[in-house]
Structures are given as C-alpha cells and as structure tokens.
PDB file of C-alpha atoms in Angstrom:
ATOM      1  CA  UNK A   4     100.761  91.134 109.814  1.00 84.00           C
ATOM      2  CA  UNK A   5     103.296  92.613 112.199  1.00 88.00           C
ATOM      3  CA  UNK A   6     101.742  96.160 111.734  1.00 84.00           C
ATOM      4  CA  UNK A   7      98.532  94.569 112.550  1.00 80.00           C
ATOM      5  CA  UNK A   8      99.526  93.097 115.772  1.00 80.00           C
ATOM      6  CA  UNK A   9     100.210  89.383 114.584  1.00 85.00           C
ATOM      7  CA  UNK A  10     101.783  87.456 117.670  1.00 86.00           C
ATOM      8  CA  UNK A  11     104.922  85.214 117.518  1.00 90.00           C
ATOM      9  CA  UNK A  12     102.753  82.424 117.698  1.00 91.00           C
ATOM     10  CA  UNK A  13     100.254  83.607 114.796  1.00 91.00           C
ATOM     11  CA  UNK A  14     103.442  84.426 112.805  1.00 94.00           C
ATOM     12  CA  UNK A  15     104.777  80.841 113.450  1.00 94.00           C
ATOM     13  CA  UNK A  16     101.686  79.367 112.434  1.00 93.00           C
ATOM     14  CA  UNK A  17     101.209  81.255 109.097  1.00 94.00           C
ATOM     15  CA  UNK A  18     104.653  80.838 107.893  1.00 93.00           C
ATOM     16  CA  UNK A  19     106.211  77.581 109.382  1.00 93.00           C
ATOM     17  CA  UNK A  20     108.642  79.395 111.514  1.00 93.00           C
ATOM     18  CA  UNK A  21     109.399  77.985 114.828  1.00 94.00           C
ATOM     19  CA  UNK A  22     107.983  80.071 117.850  1.00 94.00           C
ATOM     20  CA  UNK A  23     111.664  81.112 118.561  1.00 95.00           C
ATOM     21  CA  UNK A  24     112.219  82.328 114.977  1.00 94.00           C
ATOM     22  CA  UNK A  25     109.090  84.103 114.652  1.00 94.00           C
ATOM     23  CA  UNK A  26     109.688  86.245 117.794  1.00 94.00           C
ATOM     24  CA  UNK A  27     113.224  86.934 116.655  1.00 96.00           C
ATOM     25  CA  UNK A  28     111.801  88.023 113.292  1.00 95.00           C
ATOM     26  CA  UNK A  29     109.430  90.233 114.902  1.00 95.00           C
ATOM     27  CA  UNK A  30     112.015  91.832 117.307  1.00 95.00           C
ATOM     28  CA  UNK A  31     114.381  92.305 114.357  1.00 96.00           C
ATOM     29  CA  UNK A  32     111.770  93.951 112.408  1.00 95.00           C
ATOM     30  CA  UNK A  33     111.024  96.411 115.048  1.00 95.00           C
ATOM     31  CA  UNK A  34     114.979  96.947 115.436  1.00 96.00           C
ATOM     32  CA  UNK A  35     115.241  97.512 111.787  1.00 96.00           C
ATOM     33  CA  UNK A  36     112.267  99.858 111.559  1.00 95.00           C
ATOM     34  CA  UNK A  37     111.820 101.507 114.912  1.00 95.00           C
ATOM     35  CA  UNK A  38     109.582 104.288 113.825  1.00 94.00           C
ATOM     36  CA  UNK A  39     107.100 101.641 113.003  1.00 93.00           C
ATOM     37  CA  UNK A  40     107.089 100.419 116.392  1.00 93.00           C
ATOM     38  CA  UNK A  41     106.706 104.043 117.577  1.00 95.00           C
ATOM     39  CA  UNK A  42     103.842 104.758 115.155  1.00 94.00           C
ATOM     40  CA  UNK A  43     102.096 101.391 116.581  1.00 93.00           C
ATOM     41  CA  UNK A  44     102.615 102.360 120.126  1.00 94.00           C
ATOM     42  CA  UNK A  45     101.636 105.898 119.660  1.00 96.00           C
ATOM     43  CA  UNK A  46      98.347 104.900 117.840  1.00 96.00           C
ATOM     44  CA  UNK A  47      97.387 102.282 120.525  1.00 95.00           C
ATOM     45  CA  UNK A  48      98.210 104.933 123.401  1.00 97.00           C
ATOM     46  CA  UNK A  49      96.078 107.634 121.638  1.00 98.00           C
ATOM     47  CA  UNK A  50      93.130 105.025 121.051  1.00 98.00           C
ATOM     48  CA  UNK A  51      93.272 104.123 124.662  1.00 97.00           C
ATOM     49  CA  UNK A  52      93.041 107.760 125.769  1.00 98.00           C
ATOM     50  CA  UNK A  53      90.382 108.910 123.299  1.00 98.00           C
ATOM     51  CA  UNK A  54      88.518 105.847 122.187  1.00 97.00           C
ATOM     52  CA  UNK A  55      89.154 106.394 118.601  1.00 98.00           C
ATOM     53  CA  UNK A  56      91.871 106.590 115.883  1.00 98.00           C
ATOM     54  CA  UNK A  57      91.840 108.860 112.952  1.00 98.00           C
ATOM     55  CA  UNK A  58      92.682 108.504 109.289  1.00 97.00           C
ATOM     56  CA  UNK A  59      95.065 110.729 107.301  1.00 95.00           C
ATOM     57  CA  UNK A  60      92.086 112.855 106.416  1.00 96.00           C
ATOM     58  CA  UNK A  61      90.810 113.025 109.962  1.00 97.00           C
ATOM     59  CA  UNK A  62      88.061 110.494 109.614  1.00 97.00           C
ATOM     60  CA  UNK A  63      87.391 108.729 112.926  1.00 97.00           C
ATOM     61  CA  UNK A  64      86.747 105.240 113.877  1.00 97.00           C
ATOM     62  CA  UNK A  65      85.674 104.597 117.470  1.00 98.00           C
ATOM     63  CA  UNK A  66      86.976 101.539 118.795  1.00 98.00           C
ATOM     64  CA  UNK A  67      85.485 100.730 122.470  1.00 97.00           C
ATOM     65  CA  UNK A  68      87.093  97.371 122.539  1.00 97.00           C
ATOM     66  CA  UNK A  69      90.625  99.243 123.040  1.00 97.00           C
ATOM     67  CA  UNK A  70      89.722  99.536 126.866  1.00 97.00           C
ATOM     68  CA  UNK A  71      87.742  96.418 127.429  1.00 97.00           C
ATOM     69  CA  UNK A  72      88.555  94.377 130.652  1.00 96.00           C
ATOM     70  CA  UNK A  73      88.525  91.353 128.346  1.00 97.00           C
ATOM     71  CA  UNK A  74      92.072  90.661 127.108  1.00 94.00           C
ATOM     72  CA  UNK A  75      90.924  89.129 123.746  1.00 92.00           C
ATOM     73  CA  UNK A  76      88.699  92.109 123.008  1.00 96.00           C
ATOM     74  CA  UNK A  77      91.285  94.548 124.310  1.00 95.00           C
ATOM     75  CA  UNK A  78      93.933  92.827 121.680  1.00 92.00           C
ATOM     76  CA  UNK A  79      91.220  93.138 119.007  1.00 93.00           C
ATOM     77  CA  UNK A  80      90.958  96.946 119.791  1.00 95.00           C
ATOM     78  CA  UNK A  81      94.683  97.271 119.283  1.00 93.00           C
ATOM     79  CA  UNK A  82      94.481  95.425 115.872  1.00 91.00           C
ATOM     80  CA  UNK A  83      91.479  97.282 114.857  1.00 94.00           C
ATOM     81  CA  UNK A  84      93.184 100.670 115.798  1.00 95.00           C
ATOM     82  CA  UNK A  85      96.228  99.798 113.713  1.00 92.00           C
ATOM     83  CA  UNK A  86      94.216  98.467 110.857  1.00 92.00           C
ATOM     84  CA  UNK A  87      91.835 101.439 110.886  1.00 94.00           C
ATOM     85  CA  UNK A  88      94.769 103.924 110.516  1.00 94.00           C
ATOM     86  CA  UNK A  89      96.569 102.066 107.911  1.00 91.00           C
ATOM     87  CA  UNK A  90      93.762 100.882 105.801  1.00 92.00           C
ATOM     88  CA  UNK A  91      91.493 103.919 106.384  1.00 94.00           C
ATOM     89  CA  UNK A  92      94.068 106.224 105.137  1.00 94.00           C
ATOM     90  CA  UNK A  93      94.638 104.212 101.962  1.00 92.00           C
ATOM     91  CA  UNK A  94      91.026 104.407 101.526  1.00 94.00           C
ATOM     92  CA  UNK A  95      91.239 108.199 101.911  1.00 95.00           C
ATOM     93  CA  UNK A  96      94.166 108.275  99.269  1.00 95.00           C
ATOM     94  CA  UNK A  97      92.215 106.280  96.736  1.00 95.00           C
ATOM     95  CA  UNK A  98      89.151 108.327  97.089  1.00 96.00           C
ATOM     96  CA  UNK A  99      91.094 111.556  96.427  1.00 96.00           C
ATOM     97  CA  UNK A 100      92.663 109.836  93.293  1.00 96.00           C
ATOM     98  CA  UNK A 101      89.119 108.719  92.190  1.00 97.00           C
ATOM     99  CA  UNK A 102      87.876 112.249  92.454  1.00 97.00           C
ATOM    100  CA  UNK A 103      90.682 113.672  90.609  1.00 97.00           C
ATOM    101  CA  UNK A 104      90.711 111.044  87.826  1.00 98.00           C
ATOM    102  CA  UNK A 105      87.018 111.510  87.258  1.00 98.00           C
ATOM    103  CA  UNK A 106      87.507 115.281  87.013  1.00 98.00           C
ATOM    104  CA  UNK A 107      90.337 114.807  84.519  1.00 98.00           C
ATOM    105  CA  UNK A 108      88.031 112.533  82.362  1.00 98.00           C
ATOM    106  CA  UNK A 109      85.347 114.883  82.130  1.00 98.00           C
ATOM    107  CA  UNK A 110      87.648 117.900  81.708  1.00 98.00           C
ATOM    108  CA  UNK A 111      89.011 116.116  78.574  1.00 98.00           C
ATOM    109  CA  UNK A 112      85.577 114.886  77.404  1.00 98.00           C
ATOM    110  CA  UNK A 113      86.783 111.339  77.297  1.00 98.00           C
ATOM    111  CA  UNK A 114      84.397 108.367  77.089  1.00 98.00           C
ATOM    112  CA  UNK A 115      86.213 105.908  78.925  1.00 97.00           C
ATOM    113  CA  UNK A 116      84.614 105.259  82.480  1.00 97.00           C
ATOM    114  CA  UNK A 117      85.700 104.661  86.054  1.00 96.00           C
ATOM    115  CA  UNK A 118      83.662 101.360  86.710  1.00 95.00           C
ATOM    116  CA  UNK A 119      84.445 100.208  90.272  1.00 92.00           C
ATOM    117  CA  UNK A 120      86.696 100.480  93.128  1.00 91.00           C
ATOM    118  CA  UNK A 121      87.616  97.370  95.176  1.00 88.00           C
ATOM    119  CA  UNK A 122      90.010  98.073  98.256  1.00 83.00           C
ATOM    120  CA  UNK A 123      93.038  99.684  96.495  1.00 83.00           C
ATOM    121  CA  UNK A 124      92.323  98.821  92.940  1.00 89.00           C
ATOM    122  CA  UNK A 125      90.333 100.960  90.289  1.00 94.00           C
ATOM    123  CA  UNK A 126      88.552  99.263  87.355  1.00 93.00           C
ATOM    124  CA  UNK A 127      88.128 101.180  84.133  1.00 95.00           C
ATOM    125  CA  UNK A 128      86.213 100.638  80.986  1.00 95.00           C
ATOM    126  CA  UNK A 129      88.755 102.253  78.558  1.00 96.00           C
ATOM    127  CA  UNK A 130      88.352 102.957  74.891  1.00 96.00           C
ATOM    128  CA  UNK A 131      91.330 101.599  72.872  1.00 95.00           C
ATOM    129  CA  UNK A 132      91.803 105.121  71.276  1.00 97.00           C
ATOM    130  CA  UNK A 133      91.927 106.597  74.809  1.00 97.00           C
ATOM    131  CA  UNK A 134      94.359 104.117  76.297  1.00 96.00           C
ATOM    132  CA  UNK A 135      97.590 106.173  76.274  1.00 97.00           C
ATOM    133  CA  UNK A 136      95.535 109.252  77.732  1.00 98.00           C
ATOM    134  CA  UNK A 137      93.995 107.402  80.348  1.00 97.00           C
ATOM    135  CA  UNK A 138      97.415 105.462  81.480  1.00 96.00           C
ATOM    136  CA  UNK A 139      98.772 109.190  81.856  1.00 97.00           C
ATOM    137  CA  UNK A 140      95.752 110.570  83.763  1.00 97.00           C
ATOM    138  CA  UNK A 141      95.695 107.438  86.120  1.00 96.00           C
ATOM    139  CA  UNK A 142      99.433 107.286  86.742  1.00 95.00           C
ATOM    140  CA  UNK A 143      99.526 111.144  87.389  1.00 95.00           C
ATOM    141  CA  UNK A 144      96.372 111.167  89.799  1.00 95.00           C
ATOM    142  CA  UNK A 145      97.494 107.984  91.671  1.00 93.00           C
ATOM    143  CA  UNK A 146     100.709 109.241  92.145  1.00 93.00           C
ATOM    144  CA  UNK A 147      99.748 112.812  92.925  1.00 91.00           C
ATOM    145  CA  UNK A 148      96.696 112.123  95.266  1.00 93.00           C
ATOM    146  CA  UNK A 149      98.399 113.172  98.372  1.00 93.00           C
ATOM    147  CA  UNK A 150     101.859 114.500  99.229  1.00 91.00           C
ATOM    148  CA  UNK A 151     103.052 112.182 101.944  1.00 90.00           C
ATOM    149  CA  UNK A 152     106.644 112.791 101.698  1.00 89.00           C
ATOM    150  CA  UNK A 153     107.411 109.565  99.871  1.00 88.00           C
ATOM    151  CA  UNK A 154     107.026 108.456  96.417  1.00 85.00           C
ATOM    152  CA  UNK A 155     103.641 106.752  95.737  1.00 87.00           C
ATOM    153  CA  UNK A 156     103.524 104.130  93.133  1.00 88.00           C
ATOM    154  CA  UNK A 157     101.062 102.288  91.202  1.00 89.00           C
ATOM    155  CA  UNK A 158     100.757  99.476  88.517  1.00 89.00           C
ATOM    156  CA  UNK A 159      98.298  99.238  85.555  1.00 90.00           C
ATOM    157  CA  UNK A 160      97.270  96.191  83.626  1.00 89.00           C
ATOM    158  CA  UNK A 161      94.805  96.010  80.677  1.00 88.00           C
ATOM    159  CA  UNK A 162      92.625  93.210  79.565  1.00 90.00           C
ATOM    160  CA  UNK A 163      89.333  92.482  77.833  1.00 87.00           C
ATOM    161  CA  UNK A 164      87.895  91.170  81.208  1.00 85.00           C
ATOM    162  CA  UNK A 165      88.712  91.770  84.940  1.00 80.00           C
ATOM    163  CA  UNK A 166      89.843  88.260  85.397  1.00 83.00           C
ATOM    164  CA  UNK A 167      92.340  88.520  82.613  1.00 86.00           C
ATOM    165  CA  UNK A 168      93.747  91.775  84.185  1.00 78.00           C
ATOM    166  CA  UNK A 169      94.969  90.071  87.289  1.00 71.00           C
TER     167      UNK A 169
END
C-alpha cells in the first residue's frame, strides 16, 4: 500500500494501527528503503511534467488527473502513476514469459497448453507425462523473462482443478 500512496489514515484504518503508529511506520519504511521513496517521487514528477508514465517495456499510460486542480483527483493521479509503472511492468514481464513459454512448448512439440493468464498467474493444462518438462520450462522462462538485475522467483502448484491449485 505504501508504494501505491496509502496515507497514514488509510494504513491505520486497514491495519488497526493508531494514526501515530501508521505515520511512524510509513516514515520508517522510507528511511529503510530510500530508493523506493526516490523512485516514487521521480515517477510522480515525471508524470506531472509529461502527463504519462511508462512501463519497463516503454508502454505509456496517460494520466490527466495528475495535474488536476481538484485535490482528490490529483492524489488519484499520483496513485495511478505508481500503480501503472509497477503493475504495468509486471504485466510486461509476464507477457514476455508467456511468449517464451509458448515458443518452447511448440519447439518441443508438447501437448500441454497454456490456458489462461490472470494478473501474475498463468494456468496450464499439463499432461502427467509432460509435468516435469513443463516445470522446467515454466521455471526457466518465468525467471529469465527479463534481466532486471535481481533474481526473479516464481512458484508452481499442481491440481486437477484450478480451485484446488490455490
């Protein structure tokens, strides 16, 4: 919530912390992670100046509210700017992984199928005899979708129904 612009009031309400403790928590967070604060400030400033933000793969989202004279709309614009950069970049990453996984499934002539993507999850229909090979493909392509200078991680679960996979 902090990265998306939650206020001390919002954090207190969601967590049961006092307003004082919520403000202290947010301040401590930014002291511990000053580069996150810098990233947030730079993102909001860029958006104010240009009217848009970009994802890691340079897709643009225009956010007209960022310069609104209305305080509530302006605050929404700041939150939208942050959300668009973070969530949009995550979407970029998973789309690259999806393309690479599909190419590998086709290259290996596998019968397993990528069925659905939901936010940061991919759903596959995997044949039992291809399970280990699919695990290797998915892990490799999810972790290697982009070089971000940090290790990407993912988790897998298997079940006969999507509900049971949770």
